[in-house]
C-alpha positions as a printed NumPy array, in Angstrom:
array([[-11.597,  -0.117,  -6.351],
       [ -9.44 ,  -0.414,  -3.279],
       [ -7.233,  -3.373,  -2.603],
       [ -7.459,  -2.689,   1.147],
       [-10.859,  -2.016,   2.379],
       [-11.03 ,  -1.692,   6.092],
       [-13.339,  -3.86 ,   8.054],
       [-12.623,  -2.06 ,  11.325],
       [-13.27 ,   1.617,  10.413],
       [-15.458,   3.785,   8.045],
       [-12.479,   5.62 ,   6.638],
       [-12.226,   5.361,   2.732],
       [ -8.984,   4.294,   1.147],
       [ -6.562,   7.021,   0.322],
       [ -4.177,   7.314,  -2.643],
       [ -0.543,   6.958,  -1.471],
       [  0.549,  10.243,  -3.002],
       [ -2.162,  12.162,  -1.181],
       [ -0.924,  10.757,   2.156],
       [  2.694,  11.454,   1.277],
       [  1.965,  15.08 ,   0.358],
       [  0.066,  15.71 ,   3.593],
       [  2.841,  14.291,   5.793],
       [  5.452,  16.356,   3.651],
       [  3.718,  19.63 ,   4.592],
       [  4.18 ,  18.998,   8.388],
       [  6.81 ,  20.752,  10.351],
       [  9.492,  18.681,  12.117],
       [  7.7  ,  19.212,  15.486],
       [  4.343,  17.988,  14.14 ],
       [  5.963,  14.978,  12.505],
       [  7.077,  13.71 ,  15.913],
       [  3.448,  13.793,  16.997],
       [  1.986,  12.128,  13.913],
       [  2.028,   8.488,  15.104],
       [  0.268,   9.352,  18.401],
       [ -2.32 ,  11.517,  16.578],
       [ -3.154,   8.718,  14.095],
       [ -4.176,   6.348,  16.825],
       [ -7.895,   6.374,  17.358],
       [ -8.745,   8.146,  14.142],
       [-10.263,   5.079,  12.51 ],
       [-12.612,   4.379,  15.462],
       [-13.649,   8.094,  15.571],
       [-14.672,   8.175,  11.945],
       [-18.385,   8.851,  11.224],
       [-19.83 ,   8.391,   7.768],
       [-22.39 ,  10.923,   6.564],
       [-25.363,  10.512,   4.276],
       [-23.639,  12.21 ,   1.374],
       [-20.803,   9.701,   1.401],
       [-18.297,  11.953,   3.293],
       [-16.487,  10.68 ,   6.377],
       [-15.712,  13.018,   9.268],
       [-13.355,  12.885,  12.255],
       [-13.518,  15.354,  15.023],
       [-10.533,  16.625,  16.983],
       [-11.718,  18.61 ,  19.923],
       [-14.028,  21.612,  19.425],
       [-12.169,  23.497,  16.76 ],
       [-10.936,  20.861,  14.129],
       [-13.049,  18.687,  11.931],
       [-11.486,  16.645,   9.203],
       [-13.738,  15.596,   6.292],
       [-12.885,  13.094,   3.603],
       [-15.054,  13.127,   0.434],
       [-14.05 ,  10.052,  -1.716],
       [-14.451,  10.246,  -5.46 ],
       [-16.622,   7.966,  -7.802],
       [-14.274,   5.064,  -7.172],
       [-14.657,   5.259,  -3.386],
       [-11.144,   6.471,  -2.749],
       [ -9.662,   9.928,  -1.794],
       [ -7.414,  10.545,  -4.825],
       [ -6.814,  14.237,  -4.546],
       [ -5.759,  16.669,  -1.867],
       [ -9.033,  18.709,  -2.282],
       [-11.028,  15.685,  -1.114],
       [ -9.485,  15.907,   2.395],
       [-10.171,  19.205,   4.218],
       [ -9.865,  20.36 ,   7.885],
       [-11.521,  23.302,   9.569],
       [ -8.524,  24.31 ,  11.765],
       [ -6.446,  27.443,  11.13 ],
       [ -3.334,  25.513,   9.956],
       [ -5.111,  23.483,   7.251],
       [ -4.145,  21.921,   4.936],
       [ -0.709,  21.806,   6.638],
       [ -2.159,  20.604,   9.827],
       [ -1.587,  17.468,  12.056],
       [ -5.358,  16.619,  12.112],
       [ -5.659,  16.113,   8.35 ],
       [ -2.405,  14.113,   8.043],
       [ -3.404,  11.871,  10.961],
       [ -6.753,  10.991,   9.466],
       [ -5.231,  10.242,   6.078],
       [ -2.573,   8.14 ,   7.829],
       [ -5.185,   6.06 ,   9.535],
       [ -7.14 ,   5.284,   6.352],
       [ -6.253,   2.22 ,   4.219],
       [ -4.082,   2.632,   1.19 ],
       [ -5.84 ,   2.681,  -2.124],
       [ -4.543,   0.971,  -5.196],
       [ -3.104,   3.057,  -7.963],
       [ -5.762,   1.754, -10.235],
       [ -8.278,   3.722,  -8.173],
       [ -7.27 ,   7.007,  -9.874],
       [ -6.914,   5.602, -13.403],
       [ -9.851,   5.133, -15.738],
       [-10.468,   1.641, -16.92 ],
       [ -8.677,   0.476, -19.996],
       [-10.915,  -0.897, -22.675],
       [ -8.99 ,  -4.054, -23.015],
       [ -8.839,  -4.664, -19.179],
       [-10.769,  -7.635, -17.852],
       [-13.729,  -6.119, -16.003],
       [-13.948,  -9.273, -13.921],
       [-10.518,  -8.486, -12.555],
       [-11.26 ,  -5.018, -11.671],
       [ -9.589,  -3.067, -14.564],
       [ -6.854,  -5.64 , -14.991],
       [ -5.299,  -5.404, -11.535],
       [ -4.719,  -8.339,  -9.424],
       [ -5.379,  -8.206,  -5.675],
       [ -2.254,  -7.878,  -3.708],
       [ -1.43 , -11.201,  -2.179],
       [  1.482, -10.608,   0.178],
       [ -0.436,  -9.065,   2.923],
       [ -1.179, -12.09 ,   5.085],
       [ -0.887, -15.826,   5.528],
       [ -2.141, -18.186,   2.937],
       [ -1.838, -15.378,   0.499],
       [ -0.286, -17.518,  -1.875],
       [ -3.609, -17.943,  -3.561],
       [ -1.791, -15.656,  -1.075],
       [ -2.337, -14.465,  -1.494],
       [ -0.923, -15.252,  -2.814],
       [ -0.125, -15.211,  -2.858],
       [ -1.308, -14.156,  -2.014],
       [ -2.641, -12.349,  -4.262],
       [ -2.792,  -4.482,  -6.349],
       [  0.344,  -5.856,  -8.145],
       [  0.472,  -5.116, -11.869],
       [  1.279,  -7.873, -14.211],
       [  4.798,  -8.158, -15.303],
       [  3.899,  -8.237, -19.019],
       [  5.074, -10.63 , -21.687],
       [  8.712, -11.579, -21.759],
       [ 10.6  , -10.469, -24.855],
       [ 13.938,  -8.997, -25.962],
       [ 16.065,  -6.946, -23.572],
       [ 14.345,  -3.524, -23.487],
       [ 16.021,  -0.192, -24.268],
       [ 18.135,   1.379, -21.452],
       [ 16.195,   3.021, -18.702],
       [ 15.782,   6.766, -18.973],
       [ 17.605,   9.065, -16.65 ],
       [ 14.255,  10.   , -14.95 ],
       [ 13.532,   6.31 , -14.19 ],
       [ 17.044,   5.734, -12.792],
       [ 16.696,   8.874, -10.577],
       [ 13.36 ,   7.573,  -9.29 ],
       [ 14.708,   4.129,  -8.713],
       [ 17.752,   5.634,  -6.772],
       [ 15.446,   7.7  ,  -4.593],
       [ 13.284,   4.62 ,  -3.862],
       [ 16.378,   2.642,  -2.954],
       [ 17.409,   5.361,  -0.487],
       [ 13.868,   5.417,   1.05 ],
       [ 13.871,   1.649,   1.258],
       [ 17.25 ,   1.662,   2.933],
       [ 16.083,   4.16 ,   5.515],
       [ 12.857,   2.22 ,   6.245],
       [ 14.978,  -1.112,   6.624],
       [ 17.315,   0.618,   9.011],
       [ 14.381,   1.986,  11.073],
       [ 12.545,  -1.395,  11.17 ],
       [  9.062,  -1.874,  12.432],
       [  9.674,  -0.3  ,  15.701],
       [ 10.66 ,   3.058,  14.071],
       [  8.841,   2.668,  10.882],
       [  5.939,   5.011,  11.687],
       [  3.942,   7.366,   9.504],
       [  6.857,   9.57 ,   8.615],
       [  8.995,   6.643,   7.348],
       [  6.002,   5.327,   5.541],
       [  5.212,   8.655,   3.865],
       [  8.822,   8.892,   2.552],
       [  8.378,   5.451,   0.962],
       [  5.078,   6.407,  -0.55 ],
       [  6.537,   9.681,  -1.915],
       [  9.23 ,   7.642,  -3.638],
       [  6.754,   5.09 ,  -4.916],
       [  4.662,   7.876,  -6.442],
       [  7.811,   9.217,  -8.264],
       [  8.46 ,   5.687,  -9.518],
       [  4.939,   5.502, -10.843],
       [  5.297,   8.763, -12.676],
       [  8.63 ,   7.567, -14.143],
       [  6.924,   4.483, -15.605],
       [  8.085,   1.897, -12.944],
       [  4.779,   0.432, -11.607],
       [  6.437,  -2.837, -10.507],
       [  8.654,  -0.835,  -8.153],
       [  5.667,   1.111,  -6.89 ],
       [  3.741,  -2.084,  -6.184],
       [  6.671,  -3.494,  -4.285],
       [  6.857,  -0.327,  -2.165],
       [  3.081,  -0.519,  -1.355],
       [  3.501,  -4.067,  -0.126],
       [  6.322,  -2.919,   2.287],
       [  4.195,  -0.028,   3.546],
       [  1.149,  -2.245,   4.073],
       [  3.404,  -4.747,   5.893],
       [  4.727,  -2.089,   8.179],
       [  1.256,  -0.991,   9.002],
       [  0.096,  -4.427,   9.745],
       [  3.087,  -5.135,  11.98 ],
       [  2.733,  -1.893,  13.95 ],
       [ -0.892,  -2.494,  14.473],
       [ -0.228,  -6.137,  15.439],
       [ -2.711,  -7.301,  12.877],
       [ -3.591, -10.917,  12.935],
       [ -2.698, -11.269,   9.247],
       [  0.792, -10.02 ,   9.831],
       [  3.762, -12.407,   9.341],
       [  7.309, -11.091,   9.855],
       [  8.529, -13.466,   7.177],
       [  6.181, -11.777,   4.548],
       [  7.497,  -8.359,   5.462],
       [ 11.044,  -9.661,   5.241],
       [ 10.338, -11.042,   1.727],
       [  8.674,  -7.683,   0.775],
       [ 11.799,  -5.745,   1.77 ],
       [ 13.952,  -8.1  ,  -0.131],
       [ 11.876,  -7.625,  -3.239],
       [ 11.876,  -3.871,  -2.95 ],
       [ 15.575,  -3.492,  -2.456],
       [ 16.377,  -5.971,  -5.207],
       [ 13.992,  -4.148,  -7.617],
       [ 15.063,  -0.7  ,  -6.81 ],
       [ 18.786,  -1.579,  -6.785],
       [ 18.641,  -3.251, -10.288],
       [ 16.573,  -0.367, -11.655],
       [ 18.909,   2.302, -10.177],
       [ 21.87 ,   0.616, -11.806],
       [ 20.121,   0.525, -15.296],
       [ 20.485,  -3.23 , -15.54 ],
       [ 16.914,  -4.396, -15.019],
       [ 15.191,  -6.54 , -17.472],
       [ 11.464,  -6.458, -18.492],
       [ 10.565,  -8.698, -15.5  ],
       [ 11.409,  -5.754, -13.221],
       [ 10.331,  -2.751, -15.198],
       [  6.869,  -4.292, -15.925],
       [  3.745,  -2.576, -17.261],
       [  1.165,  -0.563, -15.308],
       [ -1.711,  -2.693, -16.594],
       [ -2.151,  -6.245, -17.626],
       [ -1.571,  -6.194, -21.347],
       [ -3.837,  -8.354, -23.436],
       [ -2.645,  -9.638, -26.853],
       [ -4.789, -11.364, -29.607],
       [ -5.12 , -15.032, -28.97 ],
       [ -6.95 , -16.174, -32.022],
       [ -9.223, -19.199, -31.791],
       [ -8.982, -21.373, -28.688],
       [-10.511, -24.508, -27.325],
       [-10.068, -24.591, -23.497],
       [-11.296, -27.13 , -20.84 ],
       [-12.011, -26.635, -17.257],
       [ -9.666, -28.096, -14.541],
       [-10.965, -26.642, -11.315],
       [-12.203, -23.574,  -9.496],
       [-10.107, -21.694,  -6.815],
       [-11.654, -19.301,  -4.338],
       [ -9.839, -16.092,  -3.901],
       [ -9.818, -14.462,  -0.463],
       [ -7.085, -11.912,   0.028],
       [ -6.13 , -10.358,   3.336],
       [ -6.362,  -7.038,   1.707],
       [-10.162,  -7.338,   1.127],
       [-10.713,  -8.984,  -2.211],
       [-12.992, -12.103,  -2.768],
       [-13.829, -14.057,  -5.871],
       [-12.931, -17.04 ,  -7.981],
       [-10.411, -18.076, -10.544],
       [-11.336, -21.051, -12.936],
       [ -8.249, -22.738, -14.238],
       [ -8.287, -24.035, -17.832],
       [ -6.169, -26.016, -20.188],
       [ -6.102, -25.819, -23.935],
       [ -5.788, -28.788, -26.43 ],
       [ -2.005, -28.112, -26.677],
       [ -1.601, -28.138, -22.919],
       [ -1.181, -24.355, -22.384],
       [ -2.842, -22.997, -19.162],
       [ -5.412, -20.296, -18.967],
       [ -7.719, -18.89 , -16.47 ],
       [-10.99 , -16.792, -16.094],
       [-11.342, -14.689, -13.033],
       [-13.963, -12.753, -11.09 ],
       [-12.315, -10.977,  -8.251],
       [-13.784,  -7.861,  -6.536],
       [-13.729,  -6.216,  -3.204],
       [-15.485,  -8.502,  -0.699],
       [-14.978, -11.166,   1.89 ],
       [-15.835, -14.791,   2.249],
       [-19.381, -14.366,   1.085],
       [-18.099, -12.826,  -2.205],
       [-15.644, -15.738,  -2.576],
       [-18.375, -18.286,  -1.979],
       [-20.95 , -16.65 ,  -4.36 ],
       [-18.549, -16.096,  -7.19 ],
       [-18.086, -19.862,  -7.526],
       [-21.515, -20.096,  -9.158],
       [-21.584, -16.686, -10.82 ],
       [-21.911, -16.206, -14.561],
       [-18.789, -16.246, -16.628],
       [-18.213, -12.797, -18.229],
       [-16.585, -13.982, -21.424],
       [-17.915, -13.584, -24.965],
       [-21.503, -14.161, -23.995],
       [-20.966, -17.732, -22.935],
       [-24.018, -19.05 , -21.113],
       [-21.894, -20.768, -18.318],
       [-21.273, -20.104, -14.681],
       [-17.985, -20.795, -13.11 ],
       [-19.131, -24.092, -11.68 ],
       [-20.133, -25.272, -15.183],
       [-16.883, -23.945, -16.837],
       [-14.792, -25.806, -14.285],
       [-16.26 , -29.038, -15.554],
       [-16.914, -27.911, -19.085],
       [-15.128, -26.022, -21.887],
       [-15.299, -23.191, -24.329],
       [-14.59 , -22.652, -27.938],
       [-13.367, -18.998, -28.174],
       [-12.947, -16.883, -31.214],
       [-11.198, -13.498, -31.171],
       [ -9.597, -14.394, -27.744],
       [ -7.406, -11.934, -25.947],
       [ -4.774, -13.34 , -23.454],
       [ -2.556, -11.681, -20.966],
       [  1.024, -12.755, -20.347],
       [ -0.047, -14.729, -17.298],
       [ -2.777, -16.643, -19.285],
       [ -5.805, -14.657, -18.178],
       [ -8.539, -14.56 , -20.785],
       [ -9.92 , -11.015, -21.57 ],
       [-13.444, -10.189, -22.277],
       [-13.104,  -7.681, -25.066],
       [-16.031,  -6.669, -27.289],
       [-14.794,  -8.893, -30.224],
       [-14.629, -12.086, -28.036],
       [-17.116, -14.802, -28.776],
       [-17.424, -18.079, -26.771],
       [-19.615, -21.092, -27.011],
       [-19.74 , -24.044, -24.516],
       [-18.032, -27.334, -25.112],
       [-18.295, -30.799, -23.42 ],
       [-15.782, -31.027, -20.587],
       [-12.972, -33.609, -20.365],
       [-12.285, -35.683, -17.299],
       [ -8.855, -35.733, -15.754],
       [ -8.306, -39.155, -17.297],
       [ -8.321, -37.711, -20.903],
       [ -5.993, -35.374, -22.681],
       [ -5.16 , -32.561, -22.28 ],
       [ -5.876, -32.75 , -18.572],
       [ -4.296, -36.264, -18.182],
       [ -0.855, -34.789, -18.992],
       [ -0.795, -32.961, -15.637],
       [ -0.586, -36.17 , -13.777],
       [  2.038, -37.843, -16.07 ],
       [  5.09 , -36.073, -14.577],
       [  6.607, -36.897, -11.14 ],
       [  5.871, -34.043,  -8.783],
       [  9.611, -33.593,  -7.925],
       [ 10.414, -32.894, -11.597],
       [  7.626, -30.324, -11.867],
       [  8.685, -28.518,  -8.729],
       [ 12.343, -28.455,  -9.724],
       [ 11.416, -26.964, -13.08 ],
       [  9.233, -24.375, -11.3  ],
       [ 11.926, -23.354,  -8.848],
       [ 14.362, -22.97 , -11.79 ],
       [ 11.983, -20.633, -13.491],
       [ 11.136, -18.618, -10.499],
       [ 13.883, -16.074, -10.669],
       [ 13.051, -15.178, -14.213],
       [  9.324, -14.53 , -13.486],
       [  7.733, -11.356, -11.858],
       [  7.515, -11.393,  -8.077],
       [  4.333, -12.827,  -6.848],
       [  3.659, -14.889,  -9.933],
       [  1.585, -17.904,  -8.857],
       [  3.289, -21.374,  -9.105],
       [  1.799, -23.5  , -11.948],
       [ -0.639, -26.125, -11.009],
       [  0.804, -29.76 , -10.735],
       [ -1.023, -33.045, -10.446],
       [ -0.008, -36.207,  -8.704],
       [ -1.44 , -39.54 ,  -7.557],
       [ -1.106, -40.053,  -3.784],
       [ -2.057, -42.407,  -1.   ],
       [ -3.39 , -40.882,   2.229],
       [ -1.245, -41.412,   5.379],
       [ -3.214, -39.399,   7.95 ],
       [ -3.608, -36.094,   9.621],
       [ -0.757, -33.847,  10.999],
       [ -2.5  , -31.144,  12.88 ],
       [ -4.602, -29.184,  10.496],
       [ -2.737, -30.684,   7.536],
       [ -2.944, -33.96 ,   5.622],
       [  0.081, -36.21 ,   5.044],
       [  0.154, -38.161,   1.874],
       [  2.8  , -40.032,  -0.083],
       [  3.148, -39.975,  -3.918],
       [  2.464, -43.362,  -5.621],
       [  5.86 , -43.949,  -6.996],
       [  9.024, -45.699,  -5.8  ],
       [ 10.982, -43.925,  -2.969],
       [  8.568, -41.099,  -3.011],
       [  8.695, -38.442,  -0.27 ],
       [  6.041, -37.786,   2.335],
       [  4.174, -34.738,   1.207],
       [  2.152, -32.317,   3.265],
       [ -1.226, -31.064,   1.873],
       [ -2.054, -27.606,   3.449],
       [ -5.349, -25.885,   2.924],
       [ -5.157, -23.418,   0.115],
       [ -7.5  , -21.164,   2.153],
       [ -7.839, -21.998,   5.826],
       [-10.766, -19.593,   6.414],
       [-13.528, -21.538,   8.223],
       [-16.256, -20.269,   5.884],
       [-14.647, -22.079,   2.959],
       [-14.649, -25.95 ,   2.916],
       [-10.981, -26.559,   2.323],
       [-10.222, -27.534,   5.95 ],
       [-13.382, -29.633,   6.417],
       [-12.628, -31.56 ,   3.223],
       [ -9.077, -32.276,   4.208],
       [-10.185, -33.494,   7.618],
       [-12.715, -35.931,   5.985],
       [-10.   , -37.193,   3.623],
       [ -7.56 , -37.705,   6.508],
       [-10.051, -40.001,   8.163],
       [ -9.448, -42.66 ,   5.432],
       [ -5.866, -43.773,   5.601],
       [ -4.817, -45.671,   2.529],
       [ -7.221, -43.882,   0.257],
       [ -5.887, -43.339,  -3.192],
       [ -6.388, -39.83 ,  -4.714],
       [ -5.598, -37.617,  -7.638],
       [ -4.663, -34.179,  -6.341],
       [ -4.407, -31.078,  -8.396],
       [ -2.747, -28.14 ,  -6.559],
       [ -0.18 , -25.474,  -6.249],
       [  3.285, -26.195,  -4.698],
       [  4.175, -24.007,  -1.8  ],
       [  7.682, -23.061,  -2.737],
       [  8.472, -21.584,   0.542],
       [  7.975, -24.791,   2.521],
       [  9.44 , -28.267,   2.339],
       [  7.387, -30.805,   0.337],
       [  4.14 , -28.86 ,   0.683],
       [  1.222, -28.691,  -1.698],
       [ -1.847, -26.457,  -1.573],
       [ -4.513, -28.784,  -3.053],
       [ -7.314, -27.139,  -5.096],
       [ -9.122, -30.188,  -6.247],
       [ -9.086, -34.038,  -5.798],
       [-10.399, -37.02 ,  -7.873],
       [-10.4  , -40.674,  -7.907],
       [ -7.574, -42.84 ,  -9.2  ],
       [ -8.487, -44.704, -12.313],
       [ -8.849, -48.391, -11.722],
       [ -8.307, -48.258,  -7.968],
       [-10.858, -49.854,  -5.506],
       [-10.13 , -47.758,  -2.443],
       [-10.671, -44.299,  -3.876],
       [-13.25 , -41.609,  -4.195],
       [-16.723, -42.271,  -5.438],
       [-17.917, -38.866,  -6.781],
       [-21.243, -38.123,  -8.465],
       [-21.304, -38.499, -12.259],
       [-22.13 , -34.79 , -12.803],
       [-18.886, -33.805, -10.981],
       [-16.86 , -35.184, -13.857],
       [-14.447, -37.107, -11.671],
       [-13.194, -34.224,  -9.443],
       [-14.151, -32.148,  -6.408],
       [-13.199, -28.487,  -5.986],
       [-12.046, -28.436,  -2.36 ],
       [-12.923, -24.718,  -2.069],
       [-16.533, -25.162,  -3.225],
       [-17.69 , -28.873,  -3.166],
       [-18.226, -30.506,   0.216],
       [-17.261, -34.087,   0.413],
       [-19.714, -36.352,   2.105],
       [-19.549, -39.85 ,   3.584],
       [-21.128, -41.341,   0.515],
       [-18.215, -40.109,  -1.594],
       [-15.812, -42.488,   0.262],
       [-15.525, -46.214,  -0.286],
       [-16.632, -48.579,   2.439],
       [-14.192, -50.433,   4.692],
       [-10.579, -49.627,   5.368],
       [ -7.237, -49.958,   3.6  ],
       [ -3.754, -50.555,   4.878],
       [ -2.133, -47.1  ,   5.669],
       [  1.397, -46.554,   4.341],
       [  4.226, -46.003,   6.771],
       [  4.484, -42.407,   7.907],
       [  8.246, -42.518,   8.749],
       [ 10.321, -39.86 ,   7.012],
       [ 13.609, -38.174,   7.364],
       [ 14.29 , -34.817,   8.892],
       [ 12.757, -31.606,   7.478],
       [ 15.754, -30.362,   5.451],
       [ 14.546, -26.791,   5.591],
       [ 13.436, -26.416,   9.283],
       [ 16.32 , -28.478,  10.592],
       [ 19.062, -26.665,   8.641],
       [ 21.255, -24.12 ,  10.416],
       [ 19.971, -21.526,   7.987],
       [ 17.39 , -20.503,  10.66 ],
       [ 20.217, -18.479,  12.231],
       [ 20.425, -16.254,   9.145],
       [ 16.758, -15.993,   8.824],
       [ 16.396, -14.992,  12.43 ],
       [ 19.056, -12.287,  12.025],
       [ 17.304, -10.947,   8.906],
       [ 13.915, -10.885,  10.463],
       [ 15.216,  -9.301,  13.749],
       [ 16.614,  -6.546,  11.483],
       [ 13.178,  -5.933,   9.878],
       [ 11.39 ,  -5.978,  13.319],
       [ 13.856,  -3.939,  15.298],
       [ 15.917,  -2.185,  12.632],
       [ 19.707,  -1.818,  12.343],
       [ 20.012,  -1.357,  16.048],
       [ 18.653,  -4.773,  16.805],
       [ 21.143,  -6.504,  14.415],
       [ 23.977,  -4.451,  15.956],
       [ 22.964,  -5.592,  19.43 ],
       [ 23.02 ,  -9.183,  18.276],
       [ 26.553,  -8.566,  17.041],
       [ 27.686,  -7.217,  20.414],
       [ 26.277, -10.006,  22.508],
       [ 27.926, -12.96 ,  20.665],
       [ 30.892, -13.424,  18.453],
       [ 29.527, -13.772,  14.977],
       [ 32.21 , -16.251,  13.903],
       [ 31.177, -18.471,  16.823],
       [ 27.523, -17.881,  16.392],
       [ 27.656, -18.901,  12.749],
       [ 29.983, -21.859,  13.285],
       [ 27.173, -24.382,  12.809],
       [ 26.535, -22.874,   9.293],
       [ 30.177, -23.459,   8.242],
       [ 30.205, -26.963,   9.573],
       [ 27.069, -27.738,   7.662],
       [ 28.684, -26.391,   4.427],
       [ 26.763, -23.028,   4.404],
       [ 30.073, -21.042,   4.348],
       [ 28.814, -18.253,   2.206],
       [ 25.766, -17.813,   4.401],
       [ 27.937, -17.509,   7.469],
       [ 30.175, -15.061,   5.816],
       [ 27.29 , -12.844,   4.705],
       [ 25.589, -13.001,   8.065],
       [ 28.935, -12.053,   9.777],
       [ 29.337,  -9.177,   7.397],
       [ 25.777,  -7.986,   8.04 ],
       [ 26.321,  -7.972,  11.847],
       [ 29.558,  -6.069,  11.425],
       [ 28.111,  -3.457,   9.118],
       [ 25.05 ,  -2.906,  11.42 ],
       [ 27.512,  -2.139,  14.349],
       [ 29.729,   0.115,  12.142],
       [ 28.762,   3.667,  13.224],
       [ 32.031,   5.817,  12.846],
       [ 31.966,   9.1  ,  14.696],
       [ 34.176,  12.202,  14.678],
       [ 35.843,  13.772,  17.785],
       [ 32.512,  15.465,  18.571],
       [ 30.487,  12.222,  18.552],
       [ 28.742,  13.014,  15.235],
       [ 28.256,  10.162,  12.734],
       [ 30.598,  10.485,   9.779],
       [ 28.73 ,   8.125,   7.58 ],
       [ 24.909,   8.405,   8.536],
       [ 23.736,   6.743,   5.275],
       [ 22.208,   3.325,   5.834],
       [ 22.759,   2.291,   2.21 ],
       [ 25.805,   0.069,   2.938],
       [ 23.833,  -1.708,   5.659],
       [ 20.95 ,  -2.137,   3.219],
       [ 23.304,  -3.671,   0.651],
       [ 24.764,  -6.182,   3.258],
       [ 21.254,  -7.124,   4.411],
       [ 20.087,  -7.608,   0.848],
       [ 23.103,  -9.859,  -0.088],
       [ 22.361, -12.082,   2.954],
       [ 18.679, -12.112,   2.178],
       [ 19.117, -13.066,  -1.525],
       [ 21.597, -15.859,  -0.616],
       [ 19.204, -17.242,   1.969],
       [ 16.36 , -17.376,  -0.506],
       [ 18.431, -19.264,  -2.996],
       [ 19.639, -21.739,  -0.499],
       [ 16.095, -22.347,   0.845],
       [ 14.885, -22.912,  -2.668],
       [ 17.444, -25.565,  -3.155],
       [ 16.384, -27.254,   0.028],
       [ 12.744, -27.093,  -0.907],
       [ 13.62 , -28.87 ,  -4.258],
       [ 15.557, -31.508,  -2.311],
       [ 12.569, -32.105,   0.052],
       [ 10.306, -33.076,  -2.903],
       [ 12.909, -35.422,  -4.42 ],
       [ 14.627, -37.141,  -1.43 ],
       [ 11.787, -38.003,   0.866],
       [ 13.121, -35.54 ,   3.54 ],
       [ 10.12 , -33.25 ,   3.797],
       [  7.539, -35.225,   5.772],
       [  8.343, -34.308,   9.265],
       [  7.236, -30.776,   9.114]])
């Protein structure tokens, strides 16, 4: 099962190690031609009746890809060319380079305890496009980090060597940037990623695949590409590889290759809401969020390759869990009594052979255990989540939070609301999935047409933006007159990704809208944008772009606003990065005496990690101080 099926070509996904090996066989002369040869291969691909895909190069060369049973090319023998230089030819490498990257799970047989609904226990990769926080999260193949526990034994020498090689490849790719990060640079990353996988470092491999996919999307000018996403992917890769190479990494960075399921005993879980999954890398499906009697969070997922139609249909598909006679729509408003439960570290319920489940009556949000979600001020919940973020695996989804809000009005495609508590900030509700074939956007627009409406909102905070919540479901506020009027069978909530709000669901008349005035956006208006722009220009244009920025302006003058605003360390790190980028010592013959980009990568990573920490603090302040509403 591929995490990146192509919608624009007929080429099957290719295992990263197969592509890396093909590029490694090329001579230096052929490598210089690889990027040009790759262009047009996807459009020239022709599928055959036997499942093979062919691409013709002139009269003498025909490349044939024969994917395996999983639909991916996972061995070198499945890619052949008829030219005399094959398999060390440019044609074969070009076609493999034009194909989408397959997930590592494509070449591994399913594990008996893996959840079949999640495709062998692998989550879709979320960081490939906007909104991936659910993008995708996001964004949304990243293996689970596994359960936390005691500090593990020291990494083996082979693991440290693999991590060091990955660090060097990542440093080279960062120094090259998008402009020079073509197929050869990507192949070196993939080769190092495969070595990390063989050494038992699947999290490092997953981080590398995110960078390679980001480089491809940026070079192809894909509509799903965001430079900020690629910048974050480079930060994660360098941070992970650096800690692993030093031997100081904990379990959250070593990880496990598959989602490990442990016995969960007997459980009673109750539905909270359904969330569509629509990944930029080609996955579609649904996740139904659950809560147990003791307040623990669980989920059941059905995520497979597919687009919006797959995401829409999965919302009413049967739940594959212990023979329960429920679909996801029924589970979201019902419950389950489970015996022999198996649970992953991130709360996903497995569907092993010993699991048995029987339906239970659902509970409304006004009753425990669901009511506890709305008892805590949102600012406290977000502050706690931000404090935990560094200790969790990269890409872990923020926990759901609930709050009672009053509608202020529309702000572009978003909805402004204010939490119903004294001195509450103005919050922005942003569609969890903006795809037009899902009803998130339409539902938010209907709600925005009723200023003063009181709502209960259950959603996921966007920890990269000031005072922003991605709502998944809404419901009426108990005892309020001007609030939603939902059908009885909806059990007091509407899933914004599946249920369509109608005029009859809103109260008649109007209510007084609260004031929309708010302070400045502490994140967007802070001078930290100067550091962010420097880091992103380095990702886009490579080391040379950062060096040019250092030559055109005095760094101490350029970062003066940072110092005056109290961001002294950010200014120092940005200045050091600009200086290091421009440091290219040469001997009397003009040759570089220190060609390694590792010092530059360390400087870039230090500035990037500091920026991320500073922005997290500002995001937390925007939820608590009322300074997030003018986004």
